[in-house]
Short mmCIF file of N, CA and C in Angstrom, two decimals:
data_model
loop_
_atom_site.label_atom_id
_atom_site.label_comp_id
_atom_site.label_asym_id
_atom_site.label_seq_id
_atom_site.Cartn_x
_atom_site.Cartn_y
_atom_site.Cartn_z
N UNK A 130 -17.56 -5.32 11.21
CA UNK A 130 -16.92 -4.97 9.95
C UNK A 130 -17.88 -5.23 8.79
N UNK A 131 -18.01 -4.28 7.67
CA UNK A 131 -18.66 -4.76 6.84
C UNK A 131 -17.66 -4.48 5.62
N UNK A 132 -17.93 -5.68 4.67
CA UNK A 132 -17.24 -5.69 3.37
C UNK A 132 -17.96 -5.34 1.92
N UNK A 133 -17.35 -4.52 1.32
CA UNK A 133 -18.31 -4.38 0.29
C UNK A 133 -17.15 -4.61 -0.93
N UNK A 134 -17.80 -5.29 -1.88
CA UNK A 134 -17.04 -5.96 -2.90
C UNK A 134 -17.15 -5.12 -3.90
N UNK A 135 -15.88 -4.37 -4.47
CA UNK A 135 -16.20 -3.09 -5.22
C UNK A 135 -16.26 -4.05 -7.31
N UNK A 136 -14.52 -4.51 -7.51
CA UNK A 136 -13.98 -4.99 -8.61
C UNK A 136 -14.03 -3.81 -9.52
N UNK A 137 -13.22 -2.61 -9.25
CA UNK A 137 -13.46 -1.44 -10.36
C UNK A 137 -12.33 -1.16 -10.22
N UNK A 138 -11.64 -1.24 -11.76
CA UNK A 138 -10.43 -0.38 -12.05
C UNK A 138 -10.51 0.89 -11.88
N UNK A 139 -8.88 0.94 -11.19
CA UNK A 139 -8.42 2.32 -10.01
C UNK A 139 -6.76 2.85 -10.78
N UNK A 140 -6.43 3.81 -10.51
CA UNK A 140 -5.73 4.17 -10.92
C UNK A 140 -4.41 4.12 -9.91
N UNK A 141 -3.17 3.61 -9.84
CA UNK A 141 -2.48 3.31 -8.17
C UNK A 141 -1.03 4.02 -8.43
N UNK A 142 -0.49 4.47 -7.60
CA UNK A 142 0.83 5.03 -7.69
C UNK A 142 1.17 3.98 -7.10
N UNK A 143 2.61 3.34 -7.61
CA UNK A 143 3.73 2.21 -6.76
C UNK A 143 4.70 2.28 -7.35
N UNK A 144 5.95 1.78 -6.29
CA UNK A 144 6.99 1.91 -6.53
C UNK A 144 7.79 0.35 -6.85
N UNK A 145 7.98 0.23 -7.65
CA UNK A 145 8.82 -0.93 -8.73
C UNK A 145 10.15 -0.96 -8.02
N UNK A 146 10.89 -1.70 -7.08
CA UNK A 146 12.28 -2.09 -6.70
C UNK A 146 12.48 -3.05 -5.74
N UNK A 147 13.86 -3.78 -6.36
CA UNK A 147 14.37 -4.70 -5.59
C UNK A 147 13.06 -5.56 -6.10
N UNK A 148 12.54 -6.11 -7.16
CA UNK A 148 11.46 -7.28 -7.38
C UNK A 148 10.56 -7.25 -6.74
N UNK A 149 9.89 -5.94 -5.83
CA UNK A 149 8.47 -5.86 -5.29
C UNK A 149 8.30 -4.88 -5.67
N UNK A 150 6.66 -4.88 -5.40
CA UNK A 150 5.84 -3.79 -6.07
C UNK A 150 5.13 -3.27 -4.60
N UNK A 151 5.30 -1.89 -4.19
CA UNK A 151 4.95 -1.01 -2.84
C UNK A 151 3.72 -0.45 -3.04
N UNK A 152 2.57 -0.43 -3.38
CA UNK A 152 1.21 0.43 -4.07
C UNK A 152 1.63 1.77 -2.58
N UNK A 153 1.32 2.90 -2.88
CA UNK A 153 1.67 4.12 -2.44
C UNK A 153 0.37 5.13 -2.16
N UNK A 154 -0.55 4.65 -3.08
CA UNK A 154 -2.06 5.37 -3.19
C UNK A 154 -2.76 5.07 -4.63
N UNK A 155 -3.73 5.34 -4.52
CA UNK A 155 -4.54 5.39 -5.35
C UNK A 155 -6.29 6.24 -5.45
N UNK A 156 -6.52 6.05 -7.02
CA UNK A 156 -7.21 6.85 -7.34
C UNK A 156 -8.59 6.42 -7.63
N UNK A 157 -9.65 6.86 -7.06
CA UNK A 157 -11.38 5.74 -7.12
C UNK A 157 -12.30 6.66 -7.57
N UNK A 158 -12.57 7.05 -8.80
CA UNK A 158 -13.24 8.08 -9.61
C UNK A 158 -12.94 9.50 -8.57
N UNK A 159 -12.78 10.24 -8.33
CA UNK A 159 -12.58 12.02 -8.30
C UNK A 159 -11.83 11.72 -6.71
N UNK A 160 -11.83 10.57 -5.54
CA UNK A 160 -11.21 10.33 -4.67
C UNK A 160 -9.84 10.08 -4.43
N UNK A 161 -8.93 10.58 -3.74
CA UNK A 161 -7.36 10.08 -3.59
C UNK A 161 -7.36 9.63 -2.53
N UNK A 162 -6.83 8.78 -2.41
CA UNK A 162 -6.75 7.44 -1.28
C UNK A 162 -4.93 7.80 -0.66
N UNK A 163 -4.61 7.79 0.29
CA UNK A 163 -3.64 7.32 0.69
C UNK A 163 -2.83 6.18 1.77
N UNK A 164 -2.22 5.38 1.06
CA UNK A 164 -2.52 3.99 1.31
C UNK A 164 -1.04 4.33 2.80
N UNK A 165 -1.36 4.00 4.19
CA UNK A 165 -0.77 3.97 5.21
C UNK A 165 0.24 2.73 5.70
N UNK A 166 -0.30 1.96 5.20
CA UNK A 166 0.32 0.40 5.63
C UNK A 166 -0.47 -0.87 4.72
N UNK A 167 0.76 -1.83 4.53
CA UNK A 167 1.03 -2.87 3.67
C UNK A 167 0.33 -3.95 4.51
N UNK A 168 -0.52 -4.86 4.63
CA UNK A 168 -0.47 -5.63 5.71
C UNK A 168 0.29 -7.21 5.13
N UNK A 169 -0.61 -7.17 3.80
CA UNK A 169 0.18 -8.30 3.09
C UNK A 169 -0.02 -8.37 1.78
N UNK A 170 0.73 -9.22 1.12
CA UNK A 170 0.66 -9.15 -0.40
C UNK A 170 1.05 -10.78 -0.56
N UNK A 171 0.06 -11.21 -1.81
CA UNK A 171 0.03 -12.78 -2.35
C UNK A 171 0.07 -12.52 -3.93
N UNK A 172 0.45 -13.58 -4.55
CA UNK A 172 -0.17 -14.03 -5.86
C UNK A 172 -0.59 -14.99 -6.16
N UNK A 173 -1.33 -14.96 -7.42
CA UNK A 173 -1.86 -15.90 -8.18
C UNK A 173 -2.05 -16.29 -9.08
N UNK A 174 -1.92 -17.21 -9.57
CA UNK A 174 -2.00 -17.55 -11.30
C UNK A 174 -2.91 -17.84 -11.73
N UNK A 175 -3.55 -17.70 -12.90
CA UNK A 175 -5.05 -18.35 -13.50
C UNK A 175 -4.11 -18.52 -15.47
N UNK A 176 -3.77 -19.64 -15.34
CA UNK A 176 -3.21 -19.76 -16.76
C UNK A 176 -1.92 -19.08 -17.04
N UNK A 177 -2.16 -18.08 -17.73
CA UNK A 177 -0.52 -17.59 -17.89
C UNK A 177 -0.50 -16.07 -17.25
N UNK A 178 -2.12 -15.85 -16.50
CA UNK A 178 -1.97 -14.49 -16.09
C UNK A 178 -1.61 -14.55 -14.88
N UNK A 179 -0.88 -13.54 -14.30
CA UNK A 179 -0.39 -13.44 -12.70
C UNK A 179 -0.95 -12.02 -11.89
N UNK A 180 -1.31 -12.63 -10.85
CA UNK A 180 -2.28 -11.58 -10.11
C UNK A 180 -1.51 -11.04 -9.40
N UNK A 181 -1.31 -10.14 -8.63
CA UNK A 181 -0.67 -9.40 -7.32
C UNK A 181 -1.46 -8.78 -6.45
N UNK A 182 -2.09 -9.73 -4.97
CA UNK A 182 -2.82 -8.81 -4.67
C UNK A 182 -2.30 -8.23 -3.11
N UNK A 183 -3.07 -7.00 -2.90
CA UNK A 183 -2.30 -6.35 -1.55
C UNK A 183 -3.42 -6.12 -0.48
N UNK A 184 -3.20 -5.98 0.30
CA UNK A 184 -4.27 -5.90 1.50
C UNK A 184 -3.58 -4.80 2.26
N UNK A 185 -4.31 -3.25 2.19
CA UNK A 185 -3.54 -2.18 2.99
C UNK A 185 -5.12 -1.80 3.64
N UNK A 186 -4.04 -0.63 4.34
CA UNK A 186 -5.06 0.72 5.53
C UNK A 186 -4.93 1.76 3.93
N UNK A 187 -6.12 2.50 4.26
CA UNK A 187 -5.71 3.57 3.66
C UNK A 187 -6.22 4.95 4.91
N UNK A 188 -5.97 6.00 4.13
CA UNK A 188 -6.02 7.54 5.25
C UNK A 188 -6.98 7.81 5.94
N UNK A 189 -8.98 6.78 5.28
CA UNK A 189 -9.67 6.66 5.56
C UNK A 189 -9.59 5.58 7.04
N UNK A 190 -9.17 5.26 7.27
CA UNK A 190 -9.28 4.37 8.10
C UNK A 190 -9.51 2.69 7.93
N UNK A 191 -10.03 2.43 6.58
CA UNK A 191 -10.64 1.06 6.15
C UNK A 191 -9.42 0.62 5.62
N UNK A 192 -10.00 -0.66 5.14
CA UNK A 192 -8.61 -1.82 4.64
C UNK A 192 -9.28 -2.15 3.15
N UNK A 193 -8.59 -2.07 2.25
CA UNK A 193 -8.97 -2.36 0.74
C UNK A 193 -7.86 -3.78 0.63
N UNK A 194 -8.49 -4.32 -0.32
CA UNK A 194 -7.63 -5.27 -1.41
C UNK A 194 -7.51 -4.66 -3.04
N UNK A 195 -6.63 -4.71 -3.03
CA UNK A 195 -6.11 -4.16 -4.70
C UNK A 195 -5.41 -5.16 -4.80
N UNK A 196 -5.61 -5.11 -6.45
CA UNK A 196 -5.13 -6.47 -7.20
C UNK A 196 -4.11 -5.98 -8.65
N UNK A 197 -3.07 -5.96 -8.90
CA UNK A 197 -2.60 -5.21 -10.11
C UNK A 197 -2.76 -6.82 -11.16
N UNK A 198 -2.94 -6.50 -12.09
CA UNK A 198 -3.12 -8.01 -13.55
C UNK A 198 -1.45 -7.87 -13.99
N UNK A 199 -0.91 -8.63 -14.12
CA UNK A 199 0.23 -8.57 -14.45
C UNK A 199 0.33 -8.76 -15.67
N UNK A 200 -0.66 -9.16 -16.16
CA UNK A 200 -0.14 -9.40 -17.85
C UNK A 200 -0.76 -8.41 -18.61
N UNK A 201 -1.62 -7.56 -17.85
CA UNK A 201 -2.00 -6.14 -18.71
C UNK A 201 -1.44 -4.82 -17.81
N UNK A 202 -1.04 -5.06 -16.54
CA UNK A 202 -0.64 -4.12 -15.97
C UNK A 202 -1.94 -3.18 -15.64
N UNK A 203 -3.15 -3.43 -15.11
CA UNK A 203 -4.39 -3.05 -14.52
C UNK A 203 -4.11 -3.21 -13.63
N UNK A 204 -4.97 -2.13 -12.70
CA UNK A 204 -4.83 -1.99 -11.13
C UNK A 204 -6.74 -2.37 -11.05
N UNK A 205 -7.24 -2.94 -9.94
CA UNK A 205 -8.84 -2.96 -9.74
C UNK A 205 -8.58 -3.30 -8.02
N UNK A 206 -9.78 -2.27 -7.40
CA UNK A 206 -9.53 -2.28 -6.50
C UNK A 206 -11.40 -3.15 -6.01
N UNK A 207 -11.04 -4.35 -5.62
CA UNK A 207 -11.64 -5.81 -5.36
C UNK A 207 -12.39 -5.95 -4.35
N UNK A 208 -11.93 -4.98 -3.00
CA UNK A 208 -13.25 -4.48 -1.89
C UNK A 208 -12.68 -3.50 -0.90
N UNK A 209 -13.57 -3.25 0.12
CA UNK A 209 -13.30 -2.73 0.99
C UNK A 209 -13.76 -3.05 2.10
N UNK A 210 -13.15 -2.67 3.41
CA UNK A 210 -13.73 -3.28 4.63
C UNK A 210 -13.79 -2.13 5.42
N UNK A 211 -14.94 -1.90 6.07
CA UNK A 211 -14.98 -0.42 6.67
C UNK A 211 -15.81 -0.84 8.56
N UNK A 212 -15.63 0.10 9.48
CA UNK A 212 -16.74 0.28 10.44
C UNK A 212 -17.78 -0.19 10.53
N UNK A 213 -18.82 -0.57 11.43
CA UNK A 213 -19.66 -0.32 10.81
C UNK A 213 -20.76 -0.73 11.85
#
C-alpha cells in the first residue's frame, strides 16, 4: 500500500440526518470520485474547532480520508491509499 498525503480542499456531496453526516462523493480539481463504502468516521477537537473525519473506498478502488472543519464547514481531502 502506498499513502500519499494530499491536505487539499475538495468539494463533497453528503447527506445531513438523524445527527450524522454520510459523505456520498466528491470533487478533486476536474475528477468525480464516488465514494462506495463508509469504513469509519471519528472526531476531534483542537480548541473550539471540531473535525469530522471519514475513512471510505471510493469507485477507484483506493481508500481516502476526508475531513469536513466544522466550524467553517470545509471539506479537505487529507490522503489517499492506493495499490501499489
Amino acid at each position: 500500500m502506498i499513502v500519499e498525503r494530499i491536505n487539499q480542499a475538495v468539494k463533497v456531496r453528503a447527506d445531513f440526518h438523524g445527527g450524522q453526516i454520510v459523505p456520498l462523493c466528491f470533487k478533486r480539481g476536474t475528477r468525480n470520485y464516488k465514494i462506495t463504502d463508509v469504513h469509519a468516521r471519528w472526531e476531534w477537537k483542537e480548541g473550539q474547532k471540531r473535525l469530522y473525519y471519514f475513512s471510505v473506498s471510493v469507485d477507484t478502488g483506493d481508500v481516502c480520508e476526508l475531513c469536513l472543519d466544522g466550524s467553517e464547514m470545509l471539506w479537505y481531502l487529507e490522503s489517499v491509499m492506493m495499490e501499489g
